[in-house]
CSV table of C-alpha atoms in Angstrom, one decimal:
chain,number,residue,atom,x,y,z
G,56,MET,CA,41.0,59.9,159.7
G,57,GLN,CA,42.8,58.9,162.9
G,58,SER,CA,41.6,55.5,162.8
G,59,CYS,CA,43.0,55.1,159.2
G,60,LEU,CA,46.3,56.3,160.2
G,61,GLU,CA,46.3,54.3,163.2
G,62,GLN,CA,45.6,51.1,161.2
G,63,GLN,CA,48.3,52.3,158.5
G,64,VAL,CA,51.0,52.6,161.3
G,65,ASP,CA,50.0,49.2,163.1
G,66,GLU,CA,50.2,47.5,159.7
G,67,VAL,CA,53.7,49.0,158.7
G,68,GLU,CA,55.0,48.0,162.1
G,69,ILE,CA,53.8,44.4,161.7
G,70,ILE,CA,55.2,44.3,158.2
G,71,MET,CA,58.6,45.6,159.2
G,72,SER,CA,58.6,42.9,162.1
G,73,MET,CA,58.0,40.0,159.4
G,74,PHE,CA,60.9,41.1,157.1
G,75,SER,CA,64.6,41.8,157.7
G,76,ALA,CA,66.2,45.2,157.2
G,77,ASP,CA,67.7,44.1,153.7
G,78,GLU,CA,64.1,43.0,152.6
G,79,VAL,CA,62.0,46.0,153.7
G,80,ALA,CA,62.7,49.8,153.1
G,81,LEU,CA,60.7,52.9,153.9
G,82,ARG,CA,60.9,55.3,151.0
G,83,ASP,CA,60.9,58.3,153.6
G,84,GLU,CA,61.3,57.2,157.4
G,85,TRP,CA,60.2,60.8,158.4
G,86,CYS,CA,56.6,60.0,157.1
G,87,LEU,CA,56.2,57.0,159.5
G,88,LYS,CA,57.7,59.1,162.5
G,89,GLU,CA,55.6,62.1,161.7
G,90,SER,CA,52.5,59.9,161.6
G,91,LYS,CA,53.3,58.3,165.0
G,92,ARG,CA,53.9,61.8,166.4
G,93,MET,CA,50.7,63.0,165.2
G,94,LEU,CA,48.7,59.9,166.9
G,95,GLU,CA,50.7,60.5,170.1
G,96,ALA,CA,49.4,64.1,170.1
G,97,GLY,CA,45.9,63.2,169.1
G,98,TYR,CA,46.3,65.5,166.0
G,99,THR,CA,45.3,64.1,162.7
G,100,PRO,CA,44.9,66.5,159.8
G,101,GLU,CA,42.9,65.6,156.7
G,102,GLU,CA,46.1,65.7,154.7
G,103,HIS,CA,48.9,63.6,156.8
G,104,PRO,CA,52.4,62.2,155.4
G,105,ILE,CA,52.0,59.5,153.0
G,106,ILE,CA,53.6,56.2,153.9
G,107,SER,CA,55.4,54.3,151.3
G,108,TYR,CA,57.7,51.4,151.4
G,109,SER,CA,59.1,48.5,149.5
G,110,LEU,CA,59.6,44.8,150.1
G,111,LEU,CA,62.0,42.3,148.4
G,112,LEU,CA,59.9,39.0,147.6
G,113,THR,CA,60.3,35.8,145.5
G,114,LEU,CA,57.8,34.6,143.4
G,115,LYS,CA,57.3,30.9,144.3
G,116,GLU,CA,57.4,29.8,140.7
G,117,PRO,CA,59.9,30.1,139.2
G,118,GLY,CA,61.8,31.6,142.2
G,119,THR,CA,62.3,35.2,140.5
G,120,PRO,CA,63.2,37.9,142.8
G,121,VAL,CA,60.8,41.0,142.6
G,122,LYS,CA,60.2,44.3,144.7
G,123,LEU,CA,56.6,45.2,145.7
G,124,PHE,CA,56.2,48.8,146.3
G,125,VAL,CA,53.2,49.8,148.4
G,126,THR,CA,52.0,53.4,149.0
G,127,TYR,CA,49.2,54.2,151.4
G,128,GLN,CA,46.4,56.7,150.3
G,129,THR,CA,45.2,59.1,153.0
G,130,GLU,CA,42.0,57.0,153.5
G,131,TYR,CA,43.4,53.7,153.5
G,132,PRO,CA,42.2,51.0,154.3
G,133,ASN,CA,38.9,52.5,153.4
G,134,VAL,CA,40.1,52.9,149.9
G,135,SER,CA,42.8,50.6,148.1
G,136,PRO,CA,46.5,51.1,148.7
G,137,ARG,CA,48.7,51.7,145.4
G,138,CYS,CA,50.7,48.7,144.8
G,139,TYR,CA,53.1,47.6,142.1
G,140,ILE,CA,55.9,45.4,141.5
G,141,SER,CA,59.6,45.6,139.8
G,142,ILE,CA,61.2,42.5,138.2
G,143,LEU,CA,64.9,42.5,139.5
G,144,ASP,CA,66.2,40.3,136.6
G,145,SER,CA,66.2,42.3,133.6
G,146,SER,CA,66.3,39.0,131.3
G,147,VAL,CA,62.8,38.2,132.5
G,148,LYS,CA,59.9,39.4,130.6
G,149,PHE,CA,56.7,40.2,132.5
G,150,ASP,CA,53.2,40.8,131.5
G,151,PHE,CA,52.9,43.9,133.6
G,152,LYS,CA,49.4,44.8,132.0
G,153,ARG,CA,47.6,41.7,132.9
G,154,PHE,CA,49.2,41.7,136.3
G,155,ASN,CA,48.1,45.1,137.1
G,156,GLU,CA,44.6,44.4,136.1
G,157,GLU,CA,44.2,41.3,138.2
G,158,LEU,CA,46.1,42.7,141.1
G,159,GLU,CA,43.5,45.8,140.9
G,160,GLU,CA,40.7,43.3,141.1
G,161,LYS,CA,42.3,41.6,144.2
G,162,LEU,CA,42.7,45.0,145.8
G,163,ILE,CA,39.0,46.0,145.4
G,164,GLU,CA,38.0,42.8,146.9
G,165,PHE,CA,40.4,43.5,150.0
G,166,GLN,CA,39.1,47.1,150.3
G,167,GLY,CA,37.9,48.2,153.7
G,168,CYS,CA,40.5,46.2,155.6
G,169,VAL,CA,44.3,46.1,155.9
G,170,CYS,CA,45.4,43.9,153.3
G,171,ILE,CA,49.3,44.0,152.4
G,172,SER,CA,49.7,40.5,153.9
G,173,ASN,CA,47.2,39.2,151.6
G,174,VAL,CA,48.7,41.2,148.7
G,175,ILE,CA,52.3,39.5,149.4
G,176,ASP,CA,50.6,36.2,149.5
G,177,TRP,CA,49.0,36.8,146.2
G,178,VAL,CA,52.1,38.3,144.5
G,179,GLU,CA,54.3,35.4,145.9
G,180,THR,CA,51.8,32.6,144.8
G,181,GLU,CA,50.3,34.1,141.5
G,182,GLY,CA,53.1,36.3,140.3
G,183,GLY,CA,55.0,33.5,138.2
G,184,ASN,CA,51.9,33.1,136.0
G,185,PHE,CA,52.7,36.5,134.5
G,186,ILE,CA,56.1,35.8,133.3
G,187,LEU,CA,56.2,35.3,129.6
G,188,SER,CA,57.4,32.0,128.4
G,189,ASN,CA,60.6,31.4,126.2
G,190,GLU,CA,58.5,31.1,123.1
G,191,THR,CA,57.2,34.7,123.5
G,192,ARG,CA,60.9,36.4,123.8
G,193,ASP,CA,61.5,36.8,120.0
G,194,GLY,CA,64.7,34.7,120.2
G,195,ASP,CA,67.7,36.7,121.4
G,196,LYS,CA,66.2,40.3,120.4
G,197,LEU,CA,65.1,42.8,122.9
G,198,ILE,CA,63.1,46.0,122.1
G,199,PHE,CA,64.8,49.1,123.3
G,200,VAL,CA,62.3,52.2,123.8
G,201,ARG,CA,62.7,55.8,124.3
G,202,GLU,CA,59.6,57.5,125.1
G,203,TRP,CA,59.1,61.4,125.6
G,204,PHE,CA,56.2,62.5,128.0
G,205,TRP,CA,55.0,66.3,127.9
G,206,PHE,CA,53.2,67.9,130.8
G,207,HIS,CA,51.3,71.1,130.9
G,208,HIS,CA,53.4,71.7,134.3
G,209,LEU,CA,55.4,69.6,136.6
G,210,TYR,CA,55.8,71.3,140.0
G,211,SER,CA,54.7,68.8,142.5
G,212,LYS,CA,57.7,67.4,144.6
G,213,VAL,CA,55.7,64.1,145.1
G,214,LYS,CA,55.2,63.5,141.4
G,215,ARG,CA,58.8,64.5,140.6
G,216,LYS,CA,60.3,62.2,143.3
G,217,LEU,CA,58.0,59.3,142.1
G,218,ILE,CA,59.3,59.7,138.5
G,219,VAL,CA,62.9,59.4,139.6
G,220,GLY,CA,62.1,56.5,142.1
G,221,TRP,CA,60.1,54.5,139.3
G,222,SER,CA,63.2,54.8,136.9
G,223,ASP,CA,65.3,53.1,139.7
G,224,ASP,CA,62.5,50.5,140.1
G,225,LEU,CA,62.4,49.6,136.4
G,226,ASN,CA,66.1,50.3,135.4
G,227,LEU,CA,65.1,53.2,133.2
G,228,THR,CA,67.4,56.0,132.2
G,229,GLY,CA,66.6,59.4,130.9
G,230,PHE,CA,65.7,62.7,132.7
G,231,SER,CA,62.8,64.8,133.9
G,232,LEU,CA,62.2,68.5,133.7
G,233,ALA,CA,60.4,70.5,136.2
G,234,GLY,CA,58.3,73.7,135.3
G,235,LYS,CA,55.8,74.9,132.7
G,236,PRO,CA,55.7,72.9,130.5
G,237,GLY,CA,57.3,69.8,132.1
G,238,LEU,CA,59.1,67.1,130.3
G,239,ALA,CA,60.3,63.5,131.0
G,240,CYS,CA,62.4,61.1,128.9
G,241,VAL,CA,62.7,57.4,129.8
G,242,GLU,CA,64.8,54.7,127.9
G,243,GLY,CA,64.6,51.0,128.6
G,244,THR,CA,62.9,47.7,127.8
G,245,LYS,CA,59.6,48.0,126.1
G,246,GLU,CA,58.0,46.3,129.1
G,247,HIS,CA,59.5,48.6,131.7
G,248,VAL,CA,58.8,51.7,129.7
G,249,ASN,CA,55.2,50.8,129.2
G,250,GLU,CA,54.9,49.9,132.9
G,251,PHE,CA,56.3,53.5,133.6
G,252,SER,CA,53.7,55.0,131.3
G,253,SER,CA,50.9,53.2,133.1
G,254,ARG,CA,51.9,54.5,136.5
G,255,LEU,CA,52.4,57.9,135.4
G,256,ARG,CA,49.1,58.0,133.6
G,257,GLY,CA,47.7,56.7,137.1
G,258,LEU,CA,48.5,60.1,138.7
G,259,CYS,CA,46.4,63.2,138.4
G,260,TRP,CA,47.6,65.7,135.5
G,261,GLN,CA,46.0,68.7,134.0
G,262,LYS,CA,47.4,67.6,130.8
G,263,LEU,CA,49.8,64.7,129.8
G,264,SER,CA,50.6,63.3,126.5
G,265,SER,CA,53.2,61.0,124.9
G,266,ARG,CA,54.9,63.3,122.2
G,267,LEU,CA,57.4,60.6,120.7
G,268,VAL,CA,58.0,56.9,121.1
G,269,GLU,CA,61.6,55.5,119.6
G,270,THR,CA,62.1,51.9,119.2
G,271,VAL,CA,65.1,49.7,118.2
G,272,GLU,CA,65.3,46.1,118.0
G,273,CYS,CA,68.5,44.9,119.1
G,274,SER,CA,70.8,42.0,120.6
G,275,PRO,CA,71.4,42.0,124.4
G,276,GLU,CA,74.9,43.1,123.7
G,277,GLU,CA,73.8,46.2,121.9
G,278,PHE,CA,71.0,47.1,124.0
G,279,GLU,CA,72.8,49.2,126.5
G,280,LYS,CA,74.6,51.2,123.7
G,281,GLN,CA,71.3,52.5,122.6
G,282,ARG,CA,71.0,54.7,125.9
G,283,LYS,CA,71.8,58.5,125.7
G,284,PHE,CA,71.7,58.8,129.5
G,285,GLU,CA,73.5,57.1,132.6
G,286,LYS,CA,70.5,57.1,134.8
G,287,LEU,CA,67.5,59.1,135.3
G,288,TYR,CA,67.6,62.2,137.0
G,289,GLU,CA,65.9,65.7,137.1
G,290,TRP,CA,67.6,68.1,134.7
G,291,SER,CA,68.2,71.7,135.2
G,292,VAL,CA,68.6,73.7,132.1
G,293,GLY,CA,67.9,77.2,133.7
G,294,SER,CA,64.7,79.0,134.1
G,295,VAL,CA,63.1,82.0,132.2
G,296,GLY,CA,59.9,84.2,132.8
G,297,ALA,CA,58.8,86.5,135.4
G,298,ARG,CA,58.2,83.9,137.9
G,299,GLY,CA,61.1,81.7,136.7
G,300,ASN,CA,58.8,78.8,136.3
G,301,HIS,CA,59.6,78.1,132.6
G,302,PRO,CA,62.5,75.9,131.7
G,303,ASP,CA,65.0,77.5,129.2
G,304,LEU,CA,64.0,75.5,126.3
G,305,GLY,CA,67.0,77.0,124.2
G,306,ASN,CA,69.5,75.3,126.7
G,307,LEU,CA,67.3,72.0,126.5
G,308,ARG,CA,67.4,71.9,122.7
G,309,LEU,CA,71.3,72.4,122.8
G,310,GLU,CA,71.7,69.7,125.7
G,311,LEU,CA,69.6,67.2,123.6
G,312,GLU,CA,71.7,67.9,120.4
G,313,GLU,CA,74.9,67.3,122.4
G,314,ARG,CA,73.6,63.9,123.3
G,315,GLY,CA,73.0,63.2,119.7
G,316,LEU,CA,69.3,63.6,119.8
G,317,LYS,CA,69.2,66.4,117.1
G,318,GLY,CA,65.7,66.9,115.8
G,319,THR,CA,64.0,65.5,118.8
G,320,PHE,CA,63.4,68.9,120.3
G,321,GLU,CA,61.3,70.2,117.1
G,322,THR,CA,59.3,66.8,117.3
G,323,ILE,CA,58.4,67.0,120.9
G,324,PHE,CA,57.3,70.7,120.7
G,325,SER,CA,55.8,70.3,117.5
G,326,LEU,CA,57.9,73.0,115.6
């Protein structure tokens, strides 16, 4: 385990030396500092801080800016890191499904050695091949999607942070609701909502289901008017129950109705 952590820290420091401060950002600087402290102290527990960061890259063809997000699993490089990208130009349609499938194949090839420099090269060189051509864009129409996810429970601070963080990456709005049950609502382009769903399902859940998907075909000018939320944030509607771990669903129903989402509550909770 110490060897894995040493290789992770070394690789991060190399990556940070290759990029400017505007191009690389640690998700949590404490994780890197704590990892270094553990190595210096000669103490490496089985569960150490998870290092995660983003890199600003440019696809060589056609010059589209993207962000590459990297998260080291505890046993990396013996296991593959988790990597995904976000397209910074909202007018660009991207085949996330095919990209993720091929990226996963590359990560398996690289398994056993530090590989982020190889991933960077592959993304910059091959990423443009996954941009959908003008002929596939359905004229000037966009597909607005609002999807509702139900969780048996949502307690993990890591998962809750990822949900909010992914929304920033993918220009999604909505909310998440911690507790038992948990809930998440995301709204944005069809491609970005599908990518969020793929990342969400890649995590370990006791039970996760998509309870409702709403779609609207609209012009770019009308797209933003479809949103019911300004950004994606963690919502607090109060709690009930002896342990205080159940969200107040009565308050949730009222909040949704105030946002013009009357009837949605009944659909999500099958009432």
